[in-house]
Coordinates of C-alpha atoms in Angstrom, one line a residue:
S1 CA 89.7 141.7 143.1
R2 CA 90.2 139.1 140.3
A3 CA 87.1 137.3 139.2
G4 CA 87.3 133.6 140.1
P5 CA 86.6 130.7 137.9
S6 CA 83.1 129.4 137.6
S7 CA 82.3 125.9 139.1
L8 CA 80.9 124.9 135.7
S9 CA 83.1 123.1 133.3
P10 CA 82.6 123.0 129.5
P11 CA 81.2 119.7 128.3
S12 CA 83.8 117.1 127.3
L13 CA 83.8 114.1 125.1
V14 CA 84.2 112.0 128.2
A15 CA 80.7 112.9 129.3
A16 CA 79.1 112.9 125.9
T17 CA 77.1 109.8 125.0
R18 CA 77.4 108.0 121.7
A19 CA 73.7 109.0 121.1
Q20 CA 74.8 112.6 121.2
M21 CA 77.6 112.0 118.8
P22 CA 76.3 109.4 116.3
L23 CA 79.3 109.9 113.9
L24 CA 81.7 108.7 116.6
T25 CA 80.1 105.3 117.1
P26 CA 82.3 102.3 116.3
R27 CA 81.9 101.0 112.8
P28 CA 81.8 97.3 111.8
L29 CA 85.0 95.9 110.1
L30 CA 83.2 95.7 106.7
A31 CA 82.4 99.4 106.7
A32 CA 86.0 100.2 107.8
L33 CA 87.3 98.1 104.9
V34 CA 85.0 99.9 102.4
F35 CA 86.2 103.3 103.7
A36 CA 89.8 102.3 103.6
G37 CA 89.5 101.2 99.9
A38 CA 90.6 97.7 100.7
G39 CA 89.6 94.9 98.3
P40 CA 90.9 92.3 95.9
W41 CA 90.9 94.8 93.0
C42 CA 94.2 96.5 94.0
D43 CA 97.3 95.3 95.9
W44 CA 98.6 98.6 97.2
E45 CA 101.4 97.0 99.1
G46 CA 102.6 95.3 95.9
L47 CA 102.9 98.6 94.2
A48 CA 105.5 99.8 96.6
G49 CA 108.5 98.6 94.7
V50 CA 107.2 99.0 91.1
A51 CA 109.6 100.7 88.7
G52 CA 112.0 101.5 91.5
E53 CA 109.7 104.0 93.1
E54 CA 110.7 105.5 96.5
D55 CA 109.3 104.0 99.6
C56 CA 105.6 105.0 99.3
E57 CA 104.8 103.7 102.8
S58 CA 106.7 106.7 104.2
K59 CA 104.3 109.1 102.4
P60 CA 101.2 110.5 104.1
G61 CA 98.5 107.9 103.9
G62 CA 101.0 105.2 102.8
C63 CA 101.1 103.5 99.3
R64 CA 97.4 103.7 98.7
C65 CA 97.4 107.5 99.0
Y66 CA 100.7 107.9 97.2
Y67 CA 99.3 106.3 94.1
D68 CA 95.8 107.8 94.4
A69 CA 96.0 111.1 96.4
L70 CA 92.3 111.8 96.0
A71 CA 91.1 108.4 97.3
D72 CA 88.7 108.4 100.3
N73 CA 90.4 109.1 103.6
C74 CA 93.7 110.2 102.1
P75 CA 95.0 113.5 103.6
Q76 CA 95.3 115.1 100.1
S77 CA 91.6 114.3 99.3
L78 CA 90.5 117.1 101.7
G79 CA 90.2 120.7 100.7
Q80 CA 92.4 123.3 102.4
D81 CA 89.6 124.6 104.7
S82 CA 88.8 121.0 105.8
Q83 CA 92.5 120.3 106.5
V84 CA 92.8 123.5 108.6
M85 CA 89.6 122.5 110.5
L86 CA 91.2 119.2 111.4
C87 CA 93.9 121.3 113.2
G88 CA 91.3 123.3 115.1
C89 CA 91.1 123.2 118.9
I90 CA 89.3 125.2 121.6
Y91 CA 91.9 127.2 123.7
S92 CA 89.6 129.5 125.6
D93 CA 89.2 127.2 128.6
N94 CA 93.0 126.8 129.0
T95 CA 92.9 123.0 128.8
W96 CA 94.9 122.5 125.6
L97 CA 97.3 125.3 126.7
A98 CA 98.0 123.5 129.9
V99 CA 98.5 120.2 128.1
L100 CA 100.8 121.8 125.6
S101 CA 102.8 123.4 128.4
N102 CA 103.4 120.0 129.9
F103 CA 104.0 118.4 126.5
I104 CA 106.8 120.9 125.8
A105 CA 108.3 120.4 129.3
A106 CA 108.2 116.6 128.8
F107 CA 110.0 116.5 125.5
R108 CA 112.3 119.5 125.7
G109 CA 114.7 118.1 128.3
G110 CA 117.4 115.4 128.3
A111 CA 117.5 111.9 129.7
A112 CA 117.7 113.1 133.3
D113 CA 114.6 115.2 132.9
R114 CA 112.7 112.3 131.3
A115 CA 113.5 110.2 134.3
S116 CA 111.6 112.7 136.6
L117 CA 108.4 112.8 134.5
G118 CA 106.8 110.1 136.6
S119 CA 106.9 112.4 139.7
R120 CA 106.2 115.6 137.6
F121 CA 102.9 114.1 136.3
S122 CA 102.0 112.2 139.4
V123 CA 101.9 108.9 137.5
K124 CA 99.9 106.1 139.2
L125 CA 99.6 102.5 138.3
E126 CA 95.9 101.7 138.3
G127 CA 96.1 97.9 137.6
N128 CA 95.4 95.7 134.6
G129 CA 98.1 97.4 132.6
I130 CA 96.6 100.9 133.0
L131 CA 98.3 103.9 134.4
S132 CA 97.0 107.5 134.9
M133 CA 98.8 110.8 135.0
D134 CA 98.1 114.5 135.5
V135 CA 99.3 116.3 132.3
G136 CA 97.1 119.4 132.5
Y137 CA 93.9 117.9 131.1
T138 CA 90.6 118.4 133.0
S139 CA 90.9 115.0 134.5
R140 CA 93.7 112.4 134.9
V141 CA 94.5 110.8 131.6
Q142 CA 94.5 107.0 131.6
C143 CA 97.0 105.2 129.3
G144 CA 97.6 101.6 128.4
A145 CA 97.5 99.1 125.5
A146 CA 93.8 98.4 126.1
L147 CA 93.1 102.2 125.8
A148 CA 95.2 103.0 122.8
Q149 CA 92.2 102.7 120.5
V150 CA 90.4 105.6 122.0
Y151 CA 91.3 109.3 122.0
P152 CA 93.1 109.9 125.3
G153 CA 90.9 111.6 127.9
T154 CA 87.7 110.2 126.2
S155 CA 85.8 107.0 125.7
F156 CA 85.6 107.5 121.9
E157 CA 87.2 105.3 119.3
V158 CA 90.0 106.8 117.2
S159 CA 88.6 106.8 113.6
V160 CA 90.3 108.4 110.6
E161 CA 87.2 107.6 108.6
E162 CA 84.9 109.5 110.9
L163 CA 87.3 112.5 111.0
H164 CA 87.2 112.6 107.2
Q165 CA 83.4 112.6 107.4
F166 CA 83.5 115.5 109.8
A167 CA 86.0 117.4 107.6
R168 CA 83.8 117.0 104.6
N169 CA 80.9 118.5 106.4
I170 CA 82.5 121.6 108.0
F171 CA 79.6 123.9 106.9
S172 CA 77.6 122.2 109.7
G173 CA 78.0 124.1 112.9
E174 CA 77.6 121.0 115.0
V175 CA 80.2 119.1 113.0
R176 CA 82.7 122.0 113.3
Q177 CA 82.1 121.9 117.1
K178 CA 82.8 118.2 117.2
L179 CA 86.1 118.6 115.4
L180 CA 87.1 121.4 117.8
D181 CA 86.1 119.2 120.7
V182 CA 88.3 116.4 119.4
C183 CA 91.3 118.7 118.8
V184 CA 93.4 116.2 116.8
P185 CA 96.8 117.9 117.5
G186 CA 96.0 117.9 121.2
R187 CA 95.1 114.2 121.2
I188 CA 98.3 113.4 119.3
A189 CA 100.2 115.2 122.1
L190 CA 98.4 113.1 124.7
Q191 CA 99.0 109.9 122.7
L192 CA 102.8 110.7 122.6
L193 CA 102.7 111.2 126.4
C194 CA 100.9 107.9 126.8
L195 CA 103.4 106.2 124.4
H196 CA 106.3 107.4 126.5
A197 CA 104.5 106.5 129.8
S198 CA 104.2 103.0 128.4
L199 CA 107.9 103.0 127.6
A200 CA 108.7 104.2 131.1
V201 CA 107.1 101.0 132.5
H202 CA 108.8 98.9 129.7
D203 CA 105.4 98.1 128.1
G204 CA 106.4 97.6 124.5
A205 CA 102.9 96.4 123.4
G206 CA 101.3 99.6 124.8
A207 CA 103.9 101.9 123.2
R208 CA 103.5 100.2 119.8
A209 CA 99.8 100.5 120.0
Y210 CA 100.0 104.2 120.6
A211 CA 102.6 104.6 117.8
A212 CA 100.2 102.9 115.4
Q213 CA 97.3 105.2 116.3
I214 CA 99.5 108.4 116.0
A215 CA 100.7 107.2 112.6
N216 CA 97.1 107.1 111.5
L217 CA 96.2 110.6 112.8
F218 CA 99.4 112.6 112.2
P219 CA 99.1 112.7 108.4
L220 CA 95.7 114.4 108.8
V221 CA 97.3 117.4 110.5
E222 CA 100.9 117.3 109.3
G223 CA 100.3 119.9 106.6
C224 CA 98.6 122.4 108.9
V225 CA 100.0 121.9 112.4
Q226 CA 102.9 124.2 112.0
Q227 CA 101.1 127.2 110.6
Q228 CA 97.7 126.7 112.2
T229 CA 98.4 125.5 115.8
P230 CA 100.7 126.3 118.7
F231 CA 101.8 122.6 118.8
S232 CA 105.1 121.4 117.5
F233 CA 106.0 117.9 116.5
P234 CA 109.5 118.2 115.0
G235 CA 110.7 115.0 113.4
L236 CA 107.6 113.1 114.4
G237 CA 107.0 111.6 110.9
E238 CA 110.5 110.1 110.9
Y239 CA 110.1 108.8 114.4
L240 CA 106.8 107.0 113.5
R241 CA 108.3 105.4 110.5
A242 CA 111.0 103.9 112.7
W243 CA 108.3 102.0 114.5
K244 CA 107.3 100.2 111.4
G245 CA 108.6 96.7 111.6
V246 CA 109.6 96.9 115.2
Q247 CA 109.9 93.4 116.7
L248 CA 109.0 93.1 120.4
P249 CA 110.4 90.4 122.6
A250 CA 108.0 87.6 123.8
G251 CA 105.6 89.2 126.3
G252 CA 106.3 92.7 125.0
A253 CA 108.5 93.7 127.9
L254 CA 111.4 96.0 126.9
D255 CA 114.8 96.3 128.5
S256 CA 116.3 99.8 129.1
G257 CA 118.4 99.8 126.0
R258 CA 115.4 99.1 123.8
V259 CA 113.4 101.8 125.6
A260 CA 116.1 104.3 124.8
E261 CA 116.1 103.2 121.1
L262 CA 112.3 103.7 120.8
T263 CA 112.1 107.1 122.5
W264 CA 111.3 110.2 120.6
W265 CA 114.0 112.8 120.9
P266 CA 112.8 116.0 119.1
E267 CA 115.2 118.9 118.6
P268 CA 115.1 120.7 122.0
G269 CA 115.2 124.1 120.5
L270 CA 112.0 123.5 118.7
M271 CA 110.1 122.4 121.7
R272 CA 108.9 125.8 122.8
G273 CA 106.2 128.3 122.3
K274 CA 105.9 129.7 118.7
M275 CA 106.3 133.3 117.9
P276 CA 103.8 135.2 115.7
E277 CA 106.0 134.9 112.6
E278 CA 106.0 131.1 113.0
S279 CA 102.3 130.4 113.2
E280 CA 99.0 132.1 112.6
V281 CA 97.7 130.4 115.8
H282 CA 100.7 130.8 118.1
Y283 CA 99.4 131.8 121.5
F284 CA 102.9 133.0 122.4
P285 CA 101.7 134.9 125.6
C286 CA 100.3 131.6 126.9
V287 CA 102.7 128.9 125.7
P288 CA 104.0 127.6 127.9
L289 CA 101.7 129.0 130.6
Q290 CA 103.6 131.6 132.6
D291 CA 101.8 130.6 135.8
K292 CA 99.3 127.7 135.7
A293 CA 97.5 129.0 138.8
C294 CA 96.4 132.1 136.8
F295 CA 94.5 130.1 134.2
P296 CA 93.1 126.7 135.5
A297 CA 92.3 124.1 132.9
G298 CA 88.6 123.7 132.1
S299 CA 87.7 127.3 133.2
D300 CA 84.6 128.8 131.6
N301 CA 85.3 132.2 133.1
L302 CA 86.3 134.8 130.7
F303 CA 88.5 136.5 133.3
T304 CA 90.5 133.3 133.9
S305 CA 91.0 132.6 130.2
C306 CA 94.6 133.1 129.0
E307 CA 93.3 133.5 125.4
N308 CA 91.3 136.5 126.5
C309 CA 93.4 138.0 129.3
C310 CA 96.8 137.8 127.6
D311 CA 95.5 139.0 124.2
P312 CA 97.8 141.7 122.7
A313 CA 94.8 143.0 120.8
K314 CA 93.3 144.2 124.1
G315 CA 96.3 146.5 124.8
P316 CA 100.0 146.5 125.6
T317 CA 99.2 144.7 128.9
G318 CA 96.3 142.5 127.8
D319 CA 92.8 142.8 129.3
A320 CA 93.1 145.0 132.4
S321 CA 89.8 143.7 133.8
C322 CA 91.4 140.3 134.3
F323 CA 94.1 141.5 136.7
G324 CA 94.1 142.7 140.3
G325 CA 95.8 142.0 143.6
E326 CA 98.2 139.1 143.4
W327 CA 96.9 138.3 139.9
T328 CA 99.1 140.7 137.9
F329 CA 99.7 140.8 134.2
A330 CA 103.4 140.3 134.8
R331 CA 102.7 137.1 136.7
C332 CA 100.3 135.6 134.3
C333 CA 101.3 136.6 130.7
R334 CA 104.4 136.0 128.7
T335 CA 105.9 139.0 127.0
P336 CA 108.7 139.5 124.4
G337 CA 112.0 139.2 126.3
G338 CA 110.2 139.4 129.6
S339 CA 109.6 143.1 129.1
G340 CA 106.4 143.2 131.0
R341 CA 104.3 144.5 128.1
F342 CA 103.5 143.4 124.6
Y343 CA 104.5 146.6 122.9

């Protein structure tokens, strides 16, 4: 019979204390300004229109990084290995595969499908402007304007500066593990879900707060997310730029027309699992998950890990030791053209 999942779950950032992760403690404003390169010595905004240059704010990192690509905390200031590490995630416990499966389902459909997401994700209003939803994470993800400053699913503050510190110290095993625990592409996917959950309840302030945080994080992974992850964010950069300068009505409540205007509509054909020729980290047998019951999120059991069980390197039908009884390879793993085998 198939080995069941262990009752133990891998540690999460939710449970981690700030003492365990000193680099993720909030920084004072002065330190943030130093890291950001702000100061009276250079007016980056004023440079935007010099000599008829194109709109530098639309470039990764904005005007400051457009004119000085190697400045601290600019995406281009990191080496290739550091950039790839920022795209790293842990997929062995199925959590991010489950989140990605729901993310694809949420943004692949049309308006009618979007209208049913509240029931699909069992959205609940928790009070004080907070809602929660089940999107495949190990616990219900809470969203709201007051929570936009933290990585969804955690209590840790979103900080580009700290991510850059991590990325510059990737030779430390502990630092590499922290970056994998964060999983920047996965957090962006959760932020997009929270942004649209805010739109669904006509909360313009919450949606704008999430858009601002995604705009800070996305440039860090924009150069590696396509080739180094199974996540897809087609047209996201353009969508985020559209949020700049958005004026909200008094009170922040949006009408239905405004909600439609501020919604992300990626190309449906690109919201799918990637094939091996499209990404070095594609996970095509697991994205989207063929049957979520086969591979529960948060599992630390090797025999309920899609990464292990549906690995083509283990054979034409994956790891045979994972399957038995009702838990068959055909039920649990995606194959090319639904052929029932990898090759």
